JSON list of C-alpha atoms in Angstrom, two decimals:
[
{"chain": "R", "resi": 1325, "resn": "MET", "atom": "CA", "xyz": [2.06, -21.96, -22.52]},
{"chain": "R", "resi": 1326, "resn": "ALA", "atom": "CA", "xyz": [4.82, -19.68, -24.06]},
{"chain": "R", "resi": 1327, "resn": "LEU", "atom": "CA", "xyz": [8.24, -20.71, -23.36]},
{"chain": "R", "resi": 1328, "resn": "THR", "atom": "CA", "xyz": [8.82, -17.51, -21.39]},
{"chain": "R", "resi": 1329, "resn": "ASP", "atom": "CA", "xyz": [5.78, -18.28, -19.24]},
{"chain": "R", "resi": 1330, "resn": "ILE", "atom": "CA", "xyz": [7.15, -21.92, -18.65]},
{"chain": "R", "resi": 1331, "resn": "ALA", "atom": "CA", "xyz": [10.50, -20.31, -17.53]},
{"chain": "R", "resi": 1332, "resn": "ILE", "atom": "CA", "xyz": [8.70, -17.92, -15.35]},
{"chain": "R", "resi": 1333, "resn": "GLU", "atom": "CA", "xyz": [6.73, -20.70, -13.58]},
{"chain": "R", "resi": 1334, "resn": "LYS", "atom": "CA", "xyz": [9.87, -22.95, -13.16]},
{"chain": "R", "resi": 1335, "resn": "ILE", "atom": "CA", "xyz": [11.91, -20.06, -11.46]},
{"chain": "R", "resi": 1336, "resn": "LYS", "atom": "CA", "xyz": [8.89, -19.19, -9.40]},
{"chain": "R", "resi": 1337, "resn": "ALA", "atom": "CA", "xyz": [8.61, -22.85, -8.35]},
{"chain": "R", "resi": 1338, "resn": "MET", "atom": "CA", "xyz": [12.33, -22.74, -7.28]},
{"chain": "R", "resi": 1339, "resn": "ILE", "atom": "CA", "xyz": [11.57, -19.89, -5.04]},
{"chain": "R", "resi": 1340, "resn": "LEU", "atom": "CA", "xyz": [8.25, -21.43, -3.56]},
{"chain": "R", "resi": 1341, "resn": "ASP", "atom": "CA", "xyz": [9.86, -24.77, -2.72]},
{"chain": "R", "resi": 1342, "resn": "GLY", "atom": "CA", "xyz": [12.94, -23.20, -1.09]},
{"chain": "R", "resi": 1343, "resn": "ARG", "atom": "CA", "xyz": [15.45, -24.12, -3.68]},
{"chain": "R", "resi": 1344, "resn": "LEU", "atom": "CA", "xyz": [16.06, -20.40, -3.90]},
{"chain": "R", "resi": 1345, "resn": "LYS", "atom": "CA", "xyz": [15.75, -18.21, -1.07]},
{"chain": "R", "resi": 1346, "resn": "PRO", "atom": "CA", "xyz": [15.62, -14.40, -0.59]},
{"chain": "R", "resi": 1347, "resn": "GLY", "atom": "CA", "xyz": [19.11, -13.10, -1.29]},
{"chain": "R", "resi": 1348, "resn": "ASP", "atom": "CA", "xyz": [20.38, -16.13, -3.13]},
{"chain": "R", "resi": 1349, "resn": "LYS", "atom": "CA", "xyz": [22.27, -15.86, -6.34]},
{"chain": "R", "resi": 1350, "resn": "LEU", "atom": "CA", "xyz": [20.88, -17.74, -9.34]},
{"chain": "R", "resi": 1351, "resn": "PRO", "atom": "CA", "xyz": [23.09, -20.32, -11.26]},
{"chain": "R", "resi": 1352, "resn": "ARG", "atom": "CA", "xyz": [24.78, -19.09, -14.35]},
{"chain": "R", "resi": 1353, "resn": "GLU", "atom": "CA", "xyz": [22.40, -18.68, -17.26]},
{"chain": "R", "resi": 1354, "resn": "ALA", "atom": "CA", "xyz": [23.68, -21.58, -19.18]},
{"chain": "R", "resi": 1355, "resn": "ASP", "atom": "CA", "xyz": [23.74, -23.80, -15.98]},
{"chain": "R", "resi": 1356, "resn": "LEU", "atom": "CA", "xyz": [20.10, -22.79, -15.00]},
{"chain": "R", "resi": 1357, "resn": "ALA", "atom": "CA", "xyz": [18.73, -23.09, -18.59]},
{"chain": "R", "resi": 1358, "resn": "GLU", "atom": "CA", "xyz": [20.12, -26.77, -18.64]},
{"chain": "R", "resi": 1359, "resn": "GLN", "atom": "CA", "xyz": [18.72, -27.29, -15.11]},
{"chain": "R", "resi": 1360, "resn": "LEU", "atom": "CA", "xyz": [15.31, -26.20, -15.99]},
{"chain": "R", "resi": 1361, "resn": "GLY", "atom": "CA", "xyz": [15.21, -27.76, -19.55]},
{"chain": "R", "resi": 1362, "resn": "ILE", "atom": "CA", "xyz": [14.78, -24.53, -21.46]},
{"chain": "R", "resi": 1363, "resn": "SER", "atom": "CA", "xyz": [16.76, -22.66, -23.81]},
{"chain": "R", "resi": 1364, "resn": "ARG", "atom": "CA", "xyz": [18.63, -19.45, -22.97]},
{"chain": "R", "resi": 1365, "resn": "SER", "atom": "CA", "xyz": [16.43, -17.10, -24.83]},
{"chain": "R", "resi": 1366, "resn": "PRO", "atom": "CA", "xyz": [13.27, -17.62, -23.07]},
{"chain": "R", "resi": 1367, "resn": "LEU", "atom": "CA", "xyz": [15.09, -17.84, -19.71]},
{"chain": "R", "resi": 1368, "resn": "ARG", "atom": "CA", "xyz": [16.48, -14.60, -20.42]},
{"chain": "R", "resi": 1369, "resn": "GLU", "atom": "CA", "xyz": [13.09, -12.95, -21.01]},
{"chain": "R", "resi": 1370, "resn": "ALA", "atom": "CA", "xyz": [11.79, -14.59, -17.92]},
{"chain": "R", "resi": 1371, "resn": "VAL", "atom": "CA", "xyz": [14.50, -13.21, -15.67]},
{"chain": "R", "resi": 1372, "resn": "SER", "atom": "CA", "xyz": [13.68, -9.70, -17.18]},
{"chain": "R", "resi": 1373, "resn": "VAL", "atom": "CA", "xyz": [10.11, -10.00, -16.50]},
{"chain": "R", "resi": 1374, "resn": "LEU", "atom": "CA", "xyz": [10.85, -11.28, -12.91]},
{"chain": "R", "resi": 1375, "resn": "SER", "atom": "CA", "xyz": [13.22, -8.35, -12.40]},
{"chain": "R", "resi": 1376, "resn": "MET", "atom": "CA", "xyz": [10.67, -5.74, -13.46]},
{"chain": "R", "resi": 1377, "resn": "LEU", "atom": "CA", "xyz": [8.26, -7.48, -10.90]},
{"chain": "R", "resi": 1378, "resn": "ARG", "atom": "CA", "xyz": [10.91, -6.94, -8.15]},
{"chain": "R", "resi": 1379, "resn": "ILE", "atom": "CA", "xyz": [11.40, -10.78, -7.68]},
{"chain": "R", "resi": 1380, "resn": "LEU", "atom": "CA", "xyz": [14.81, -10.97, -9.09]},
{"chain": "R", "resi": 1381, "resn": "ASP", "atom": "CA", "xyz": [17.57, -8.38, -8.95]},
{"chain": "R", "resi": 1382, "resn": "VAL", "atom": "CA", "xyz": [19.88, -8.42, -11.99]},
{"chain": "R", "resi": 1383, "resn": "ARG", "atom": "CA", "xyz": [23.42, -6.99, -10.98]},
{"chain": "R", "resi": 1384, "resn": "ARG", "atom": "CA", "xyz": [25.41, -6.16, -14.14]},
{"chain": "R", "resi": 1385, "resn": "GLY", "atom": "CA", "xyz": [28.83, -7.85, -13.81]},
{"chain": "R", "resi": 1386, "resn": "ASP", "atom": "CA", "xyz": [27.85, -9.72, -10.77]},
{"chain": "R", "resi": 1387, "resn": "GLY", "atom": "CA", "xyz": [24.82, -12.00, -11.46]},
{"chain": "R", "resi": 1388, "resn": "THR", "atom": "CA", "xyz": [21.03, -12.37, -10.62]},
{"chain": "R", "resi": 1389, "resn": "TYR", "atom": "CA", "xyz": [19.83, -12.49, -7.19]},
{"chain": "R", "resi": 1390, "resn": "VAL", "atom": "CA", "xyz": [16.52, -13.24, -5.70]},
{"chain": "R", "resi": 1391, "resn": "THR", "atom": "CA", "xyz": [15.45, -9.96, -3.98]},
{"chain": "R", "resi": 1392, "resn": "SER", "atom": "CA", "xyz": [14.22, -9.80, -0.35]},
{"chain": "R", "resi": 1393, "resn": "LEU", "atom": "CA", "xyz": [10.70, -10.59, -1.50]},
{"chain": "R", "resi": 1394, "resn": "THR", "atom": "CA", "xyz": [9.26, -8.33, 1.19]},
{"chain": "R", "resi": 1395, "resn": "PRO", "atom": "CA", "xyz": [5.70, -7.04, 0.62]},
{"chain": "R", "resi": 1396, "resn": "ASP", "atom": "CA", "xyz": [6.65, -3.38, 0.38]},
{"chain": "R", "resi": 1397, "resn": "LEU", "atom": "CA", "xyz": [9.15, -4.26, -2.37]},
{"chain": "R", "resi": 1398, "resn": "LEU", "atom": "CA", "xyz": [6.77, -6.60, -4.29]},
{"chain": "R", "resi": 1399, "resn": "LEU", "atom": "CA", "xyz": [4.08, -4.05, -4.19]},
{"chain": "R", "resi": 1400, "resn": "GLU", "atom": "CA", "xyz": [6.17, -1.20, -5.86]},
{"chain": "R", "resi": 1401, "resn": "THR", "atom": "CA", "xyz": [4.74, -2.54, -9.21]},
{"chain": "R", "resi": 1402, "resn": "MET", "atom": "CA", "xyz": [1.22, -1.94, -8.06]},
{"chain": "R", "resi": 1403, "resn": "SER", "atom": "CA", "xyz": [2.31, 1.50, -6.87]},
{"chain": "R", "resi": 1404, "resn": "PHE", "atom": "CA", "xyz": [3.63, 2.21, -10.34]},
{"chain": "R", "resi": 1405, "resn": "ILE", "atom": "CA", "xyz": [0.37, 1.22, -11.76]},
{"chain": "R", "resi": 1406, "resn": "ILE", "atom": "CA", "xyz": [-1.54, 3.39, -9.49]},
{"chain": "R", "resi": 1407, "resn": "ASP", "atom": "CA", "xyz": [0.56, 6.27, -10.23]},
{"chain": "R", "resi": 1408, "resn": "PHE", "atom": "CA", "xyz": [-0.45, 6.20, -13.95]},
{"chain": "R", "resi": 1409, "resn": "HIS", "atom": "CA", "xyz": [-4.20, 5.87, -13.10]},
{"chain": "R", "resi": 1410, "resn": "GLN", "atom": "CA", "xyz": [-4.67, 8.10, -10.16]},
{"chain": "R", "resi": 1411, "resn": "ASP", "atom": "CA", "xyz": [-6.20, 11.01, -12.15]},
{"chain": "R", "resi": 1412, "resn": "SER", "atom": "CA", "xyz": [-8.86, 8.76, -13.73]},
{"chain": "R", "resi": 1413, "resn": "SER", "atom": "CA", "xyz": [-9.57, 6.29, -11.00]},
{"chain": "R", "resi": 1414, "resn": "ILE", "atom": "CA", "xyz": [-9.53, 8.33, -7.82]},
{"chain": "R", "resi": 1415, "resn": "LEU", "atom": "CA", "xyz": [-12.86, 6.96, -6.84]},
{"chain": "R", "resi": 1416, "resn": "ASP", "atom": "CA", "xyz": [-11.54, 3.52, -7.38]},
{"chain": "R", "resi": 1417, "resn": "LEU", "atom": "CA", "xyz": [-8.79, 4.19, -5.02]},
{"chain": "R", "resi": 1418, "resn": "PHE", "atom": "CA", "xyz": [-11.27, 5.42, -2.38]},
{"chain": "R", "resi": 1419, "resn": "GLU", "atom": "CA", "xyz": [-13.34, 2.22, -2.82]},
{"chain": "R", "resi": 1420, "resn": "VAL", "atom": "CA", "xyz": [-10.08, 0.18, -2.15]},
{"chain": "R", "resi": 1421, "resn": "ARG", "atom": "CA", "xyz": [-9.44, 2.21, 0.79]},
{"chain": "R", "resi": 1422, "resn": "ARG", "atom": "CA", "xyz": [-13.01, 1.65, 2.05]},
{"chain": "R", "resi": 1423, "resn": "ALA", "atom": "CA", "xyz": [-12.53, -2.11, 1.83]},
{"chain": "R", "resi": 1424, "resn": "LEU", "atom": "CA", "xyz": [-9.08, -2.12, 3.58]},
{"chain": "R", "resi": 1425, "resn": "GLU", "atom": "CA", "xyz": [-8.97, 0.45, 6.36]},
{"chain": "R", "resi": 1426, "resn": "PRO", "atom": "CA", "xyz": [-11.89, -0.79, 8.38]},
{"chain": "R", "resi": 1427, "resn": "MET", "atom": "CA", "xyz": [-10.09, -4.19, 8.40]},
{"chain": "R", "resi": 1428, "resn": "ALA", "atom": "CA", "xyz": [-6.95, -2.52, 9.55]},
{"chain": "R", "resi": 1429, "resn": "ALA", "atom": "CA", "xyz": [-8.69, -0.47, 12.26]},
{"chain": "R", "resi": 1430, "resn": "GLU", "atom": "CA", "xyz": [-10.32, -3.56, 13.68]},
{"chain": "R", "resi": 1431, "resn": "LYS", "atom": "CA", "xyz": [-7.21, -5.34, 13.92]},
{"chain": "R", "resi": 1432, "resn": "ALA", "atom": "CA", "xyz": [-5.36, -2.40, 15.32]},
{"chain": "R", "resi": 1433, "resn": "ALA", "atom": "CA", "xyz": [-7.98, -2.24, 18.18]},
{"chain": "R", "resi": 1434, "resn": "ARG", "atom": "CA", "xyz": [-6.90, -5.68, 19.06]},
{"chain": "R", "resi": 1435, "resn": "LEU", "atom": "CA", "xyz": [-3.34, -5.39, 18.68]},
{"chain": "R", "resi": 1436, "resn": "MET", "atom": "CA", "xyz": [-1.98, -1.92, 19.07]},
{"chain": "R", "resi": 1437, "resn": "ALA", "atom": "CA", "xyz": [0.10, -1.48, 22.20]},
{"chain": "R", "resi": 1438, "resn": "ASP", "atom": "CA", "xyz": [-1.31, 0.91, 24.81]},
{"chain": "R", "resi": 1439, "resn": "ASP", "atom": "CA", "xyz": [1.49, 3.47, 24.35]},
{"chain": "R", "resi": 1440, "resn": "ALA", "atom": "CA", "xyz": [1.17, 3.53, 20.60]},
{"chain": "R", "resi": 1441, "resn": "ALA", "atom": "CA", "xyz": [-2.74, 4.09, 20.99]},
{"chain": "R", "resi": 1442, "resn": "GLY", "atom": "CA", "xyz": [-1.86, 7.08, 23.16]},
{"chain": "R", "resi": 1443, "resn": "GLN", "atom": "CA", "xyz": [0.46, 8.44, 20.61]},
{"chain": "R", "resi": 1444, "resn": "LEU", "atom": "CA", "xyz": [-2.21, 7.89, 17.95]},
{"chain": "R", "resi": 1445, "resn": "LEU", "atom": "CA", "xyz": [-4.58, 10.04, 19.99]},
{"chain": "R", "resi": 1446, "resn": "ALA", "atom": "CA", "xyz": [-1.85, 12.79, 20.43]},
{"chain": "R", "resi": 1447, "resn": "LEU", "atom": "CA", "xyz": [-1.19, 12.74, 16.62]},
{"chain": "R", "resi": 1448, "resn": "THR", "atom": "CA", "xyz": [-4.95, 13.87, 16.09]},
{"chain": "R", "resi": 1449, "resn": "GLU", "atom": "CA", "xyz": [-4.01, 17.04, 18.27]},
{"chain": "R", "resi": 1450, "resn": "ALA", "atom": "CA", "xyz": [-0.64, 17.67, 16.46]},
{"chain": "R", "resi": 1451, "resn": "VAL", "atom": "CA", "xyz": [-2.17, 19.98, 13.83]},
{"chain": "R", "resi": 1452, "resn": "ASP", "atom": "CA", "xyz": [-4.67, 22.84, 13.95]},
{"chain": "R", "resi": 1453, "resn": "PRO", "atom": "CA", "xyz": [-6.83, 24.73, 11.40]},
{"chain": "R", "resi": 1454, "resn": "ASP", "atom": "CA", "xyz": [-3.96, 27.16, 10.74]},
{"chain": "R", "resi": 1455, "resn": "SER", "atom": "CA", "xyz": [-1.52, 24.40, 9.84]},
{"chain": "R", "resi": 1456, "resn": "PRO", "atom": "CA", "xyz": [-0.15, 24.57, 6.42]},
{"chain": "R", "resi": 1457, "resn": "ILE", "atom": "CA", "xyz": [-2.13, 22.15, 3.79]},
{"chain": "R", "resi": 1458, "resn": "GLY", "atom": "CA", "xyz": [1.02, 19.99, 3.53]},
{"chain": "R", "resi": 1459, "resn": "ASP", "atom": "CA", "xyz": [1.18, 19.45, 7.32]},
{"chain": "R", "resi": 1460, "resn": "LEU", "atom": "CA", "xyz": [-2.58, 18.59, 7.36]},
{"chain": "R", "resi": 1461, "resn": "VAL", "atom": "CA", "xyz": [-2.09, 16.01, 4.66]},
{"chain": "R", "resi": 1462, "resn": "ALA", "atom": "CA", "xyz": [1.12, 14.48, 6.05]},
{"chain": "R", "resi": 1463, "resn": "ASN", "atom": "CA", "xyz": [-0.68, 14.18, 9.51]},
{"chain": "R", "resi": 1464, "resn": "ASP", "atom": "CA", "xyz": [-3.65, 12.33, 7.76]},
{"chain": "R", "resi": 1465, "resn": "LEU", "atom": "CA", "xyz": [-1.44, 9.98, 5.95]},
{"chain": "R", "resi": 1466, "resn": "GLU", "atom": "CA", "xyz": [0.62, 9.23, 9.11]},
{"chain": "R", "resi": 1467, "resn": "PHE", "atom": "CA", "xyz": [-2.63, 8.77, 11.09]},
{"chain": "R", "resi": 1468, "resn": "HIS", "atom": "CA", "xyz": [-3.75, 5.89, 8.75]},
{"chain": "R", "resi": 1469, "resn": "HIS", "atom": "CA", "xyz": [-0.30, 4.45, 8.27]},
{"chain": "R", "resi": 1470, "resn": "ARG", "atom": "CA", "xyz": [0.06, 4.01, 12.10]},
{"chain": "R", "resi": 1471, "resn": "ILE", "atom": "CA", "xyz": [-3.18, 2.15, 11.98]},
{"chain": "R", "resi": 1472, "resn": "ALA", "atom": "CA", "xyz": [-2.27, -0.03, 9.13]},
{"chain": "R", "resi": 1473, "resn": "ALA", "atom": "CA", "xyz": [1.15, -0.74, 10.80]},
{"chain": "R", "resi": 1474, "resn": "ALA", "atom": "CA", "xyz": [-0.42, -1.87, 14.01]},
{"chain": "R", "resi": 1475, "resn": "ALA", "atom": "CA", "xyz": [-2.76, -4.22, 12.27]},
{"chain": "R", "resi": 1476, "resn": "GLY", "atom": "CA", "xyz": [0.19, -6.79, 12.24]},
{"chain": "R", "resi": 1477, "resn": "ASN", "atom": "CA", "xyz": [-0.05, -7.57, 8.50]},
{"chain": "R", "resi": 1478, "resn": "PRO", "atom": "CA", "xyz": [2.71, -6.20, 6.29]},
{"chain": "R", "resi": 1479, "resn": "VAL", "atom": "CA", "xyz": [0.80, -6.83, 3.06]},
{"chain": "R", "resi": 1480, "resn": "LEU", "atom": "CA", "xyz": [-2.20, -5.01, 4.24]},
{"chain": "R", "resi": 1481, "resn": "CYS", "atom": "CA", "xyz": [-0.08, -2.06, 5.49]},
{"chain": "R", "resi": 1482, "resn": "SER", "atom": "CA", "xyz": [1.74, -1.94, 2.06]},
{"chain": "R", "resi": 1483, "resn": "LEU", "atom": "CA", "xyz": [-1.57, -1.92, 0.13]},
{"chain": "R", "resi": 1484, "resn": "ILE", "atom": "CA", "xyz": [-3.15, 0.81, 2.51]},
{"chain": "R", "resi": 1485, "resn": "ASP", "atom": "CA", "xyz": [0.16, 2.99, 2.11]},
{"chain": "R", "resi": 1486, "resn": "SER", "atom": "CA", "xyz": [0.17, 2.48, -1.52]},
{"chain": "R", "resi": 1487, "resn": "VAL", "atom": "CA", "xyz": [-3.25, 3.51, -2.06]},
{"chain": "R", "resi": 1488, "resn": "ALA", "atom": "CA", "xyz": [-3.65, 6.18, 0.58]},
{"chain": "R", "resi": 1489, "resn": "GLY", "atom": "CA", "xyz": [-0.46, 7.82, -0.55]},
{"chain": "R", "resi": 1490, "resn": "ARG", "atom": "CA", "xyz": [-1.95, 8.22, -4.18]},
{"chain": "R", "resi": 1491, "resn": "THR", "atom": "CA", "xyz": [-4.96, 10.14, -2.70]},
{"chain": "R", "resi": 1492, "resn": "HIS", "atom": "CA", "xyz": [-3.00, 13.07, -1.24]},
{"chain": "R", "resi": 1493, "resn": "GLN", "atom": "CA", "xyz": [-3.97, 15.59, -3.85]},
{"chain": "R", "resi": 1494, "resn": "ALA", "atom": "CA", "xyz": [-7.69, 14.68, -3.32]},
{"chain": "R", "resi": 1495, "resn": "ARG", "atom": "CA", "xyz": [-7.13, 15.35, 0.43]},
{"chain": "R", "resi": 1496, "resn": "ALA", "atom": "CA", "xyz": [-5.57, 18.62, -0.22]},
{"chain": "R", "resi": 1497, "resn": "TRP", "atom": "CA", "xyz": [-8.28, 19.51, -2.51]},
{"chain": "R", "resi": 1498, "resn": "ARG", "atom": "CA", "xyz": [-10.88, 18.75, 0.20]},
{"chain": "R", "resi": 1499, "resn": "ALA", "atom": "CA", "xyz": [-9.04, 20.56, 2.75]},
{"chain": "R", "resi": 1500, "resn": "VAL", "atom": "CA", "xyz": [-8.96, 23.75, 0.72]},
{"chain": "R", "resi": 1501, "resn": "THR", "atom": "CA", "xyz": [-12.60, 23.70, -0.76]},
{"chain": "R", "resi": 1502, "resn": "GLN", "atom": "CA", "xyz": [-14.76, 21.89, 1.88]},
{"chain": "R", "resi": 1503, "resn": "GLU", "atom": "CA", "xyz": [-16.08, 24.01, 4.61]},
{"chain": "R", "resi": 1504, "resn": "ASN", "atom": "CA", "xyz": [-14.99, 22.78, 8.16]},
{"chain": "R", "resi": 1505, "resn": "ALA", "atom": "CA", "xyz": [-13.14, 19.94, 6.39]},
{"chain": "R", "resi": 1506, "resn": "PHE", "atom": "CA", "xyz": [-10.30, 20.08, 9.23]},
{"chain": "R", "resi": 1507, "resn": "GLU", "atom": "CA", "xyz": [-12.92, 19.91, 12.06]},
{"chain": "R", "resi": 1508, "resn": "GLN", "atom": "CA", "xyz": [-14.60, 17.03, 10.47]},
{"chain": "R", "resi": 1509, "resn": "THR", "atom": "CA", "xyz": [-11.43, 14.99, 9.81]},
{"chain": "R", "resi": 1510, "resn": "GLN", "atom": "CA", "xyz": [-10.13, 15.79, 13.36]},
{"chain": "R", "resi": 1511, "resn": "ARG", "atom": "CA", "xyz": [-13.27, 14.60, 15.02]},
{"chain": "R", "resi": 1512, "resn": "GLU", "atom": "CA", "xyz": [-13.53, 11.38, 12.89]},
{"chain": "R", "resi": 1513, "resn": "HIS", "atom": "CA", "xyz": [-9.67, 10.67, 13.54]},
{"chain": "R", "resi": 1514, "resn": "ARG", "atom": "CA", "xyz": [-10.13, 11.26, 17.35]},
{"chain": "R", "resi": 1515, "resn": "ALA", "atom": "CA", "xyz": [-13.19, 8.84, 17.45]},
{"chain": "R", "resi": 1516, "resn": "ILE", "atom": "CA", "xyz": [-11.44, 6.18, 15.48]},
{"chain": "R", "resi": 1517, "resn": "ALA", "atom": "CA", "xyz": [-8.38, 6.71, 17.79]},
{"chain": "R", "resi": 1518, "resn": "LEU", "atom": "CA", "xyz": [-10.46, 6.33, 20.92]},
{"chain": "R", "resi": 1519, "resn": "ALA", "atom": "CA", "xyz": [-12.08, 3.27, 19.74]},
{"chain": "R", "resi": 1520, "resn": "ILE", "atom": "CA", "xyz": [-8.67, 1.64, 19.16]},
{"chain": "R", "resi": 1521, "resn": "ALA", "atom": "CA", "xyz": [-7.43, 2.71, 22.62]},
{"chain": "R", "resi": 1522, "resn": "GLU", "atom": "CA", "xyz": [-10.66, 1.45, 24.19]},
{"chain": "R", "resi": 1523, "resn": "ARG", "atom": "CA", "xyz": [-10.34, -1.87, 22.46]},
{"chain": "R", "resi": 1524, "resn": "GLN", "atom": "CA", "xyz": [-13.56, -1.71, 20.68]},
{"chain": "R", "resi": 1525, "resn": "PRO", "atom": "CA", "xyz": [-12.75, -3.48, 17.30]},
{"chain": "R", "resi": 1526, "resn": "THR", "atom": "CA", "xyz": [-16.19, -3.34, 15.75]},
{"chain": "R", "resi": 1527, "resn": "VAL", "atom": "CA", "xyz": [-16.52, 0.24, 16.53]},
{"chain": "R", "resi": 1528, "resn": "ALA", "atom": "CA", "xyz": [-13.19, 1.27, 15.14]},
{"chain": "R", "resi": 1529, "resn": "ALA", "atom": "CA", "xyz": [-14.13, -0.66, 11.97]},
{"chain": "R", "resi": 1530, "resn": "ALA", "atom": "CA", "xyz": [-17.36, 1.20, 11.65]},
{"chain": "R", "resi": 1531, "resn": "LEU", "atom": "CA", "xyz": [-15.90, 4.65, 12.30]},
{"chain": "R", "resi": 1532, "resn": "SER", "atom": "CA", "xyz": [-13.15, 3.91, 9.77]},
{"chain": "R", "resi": 1533, "resn": "LEU", "atom": "CA", "xyz": [-15.76, 2.77, 7.17]},
{"chain": "R", "resi": 1534, "resn": "THR", "atom": "CA", "xyz": [-17.83, 5.95, 7.80]},
{"chain": "R", "resi": 1535, "resn": "HIS", "atom": "CA", "xyz": [-14.70, 8.32, 7.56]},
{"chain": "R", "resi": 1536, "resn": "VAL", "atom": "CA", "xyz": [-13.38, 6.91, 4.28]},
{"chain": "R", "resi": 1537, "resn": "ALA", "atom": "CA", "xyz": [-16.83, 6.68, 2.73]},
{"chain": "R", "resi": 1538, "resn": "GLY", "atom": "CA", "xyz": [-17.52, 10.25, 3.78]},
{"chain": "R", "resi": 1539, "resn": "ILE", "atom": "CA", "xyz": [-14.40, 11.56, 1.93]},
{"chain": "R", "resi": 1540, "resn": "GLU", "atom": "CA", "xyz": [-15.38, 9.28, -1.11]},
{"chain": "R", "resi": 1541, "resn": "ASN", "atom": "CA", "xyz": [-18.97, 10.63, -1.40]},
{"chain": "R", "resi": 1542, "resn": "TRP", "atom": "CA", "xyz": [-17.89, 14.20, -1.08]},
{"chain": "R", "resi": 1543, "resn": "ILE", "atom": "CA", "xyz": [-15.35, 13.64, -3.82]},
{"chain": "R", "resi": 1544, "resn": "ARG", "atom": "CA", "xyz": [-17.91, 11.98, -5.89]},
{"chain": "R", "resi": 1545, "resn": "ARG", "atom": "CA", "xyz": [-20.33, 14.74, -5.62]},
{"chain": "R", "resi": 1546, "resn": "ASN", "atom": "CA", "xyz": [-17.90, 17.25, -6.38]},
{"chain": "R", "resi": 1547, "resn": "LEU", "atom": "CA", "xyz": [-16.42, 15.40, -9.46]},
{"chain": "R", "resi": 1548, "resn": "SER", "atom": "CA", "xyz": [-20.01, 15.43, -10.97]},
{"chain": "R", "resi": 1549, "resn": "THR", "atom": "CA", "xyz": [-20.69, 19.24, -10.45]}
]
């Protein structure tokens, strides 16, 4: 392994075994290098890499700290990558949505509180065909976010938010160009929300899969024309 990779692995091990916890300040560079048995140059490069990955936070004039290590923070790197590839891989993004969102819907049908399920149903009625496109897309994103959040898995929620948020242009395009797109989306959202409210995990997952796959197939057909 390259010396920088070794330094990264050693710092990671310190975090995993609890010697460094979220919010902790790392020892001085010279002390940490001696402690890890590596030179200061690869250590400096390792800190730089881990900073880009949002694992470490380098504060000029103060020192280097372990970040909060929350899923949404750590997944910012993935969001950055998705931003650069969203034009060329929109179908790849929908494929990921198709894998993740049925899982979230199934878990939400088991875990979402009754009042939250009622609010999810109300959300489907918060827009109408005359609403601005931006409001329709925002409502769509909020609907899927609430389901993901209710699944009780912050990593799953962050992944869905990251991927779904990068498909907003495709959603707007479909809303403008597909006949009866609003009515279809509202009907499918309402069916998913009802399945969640009625505690039908398998049905909620199946409806979610059909919903995302339908959008994906529409985009696939229209990209090929």
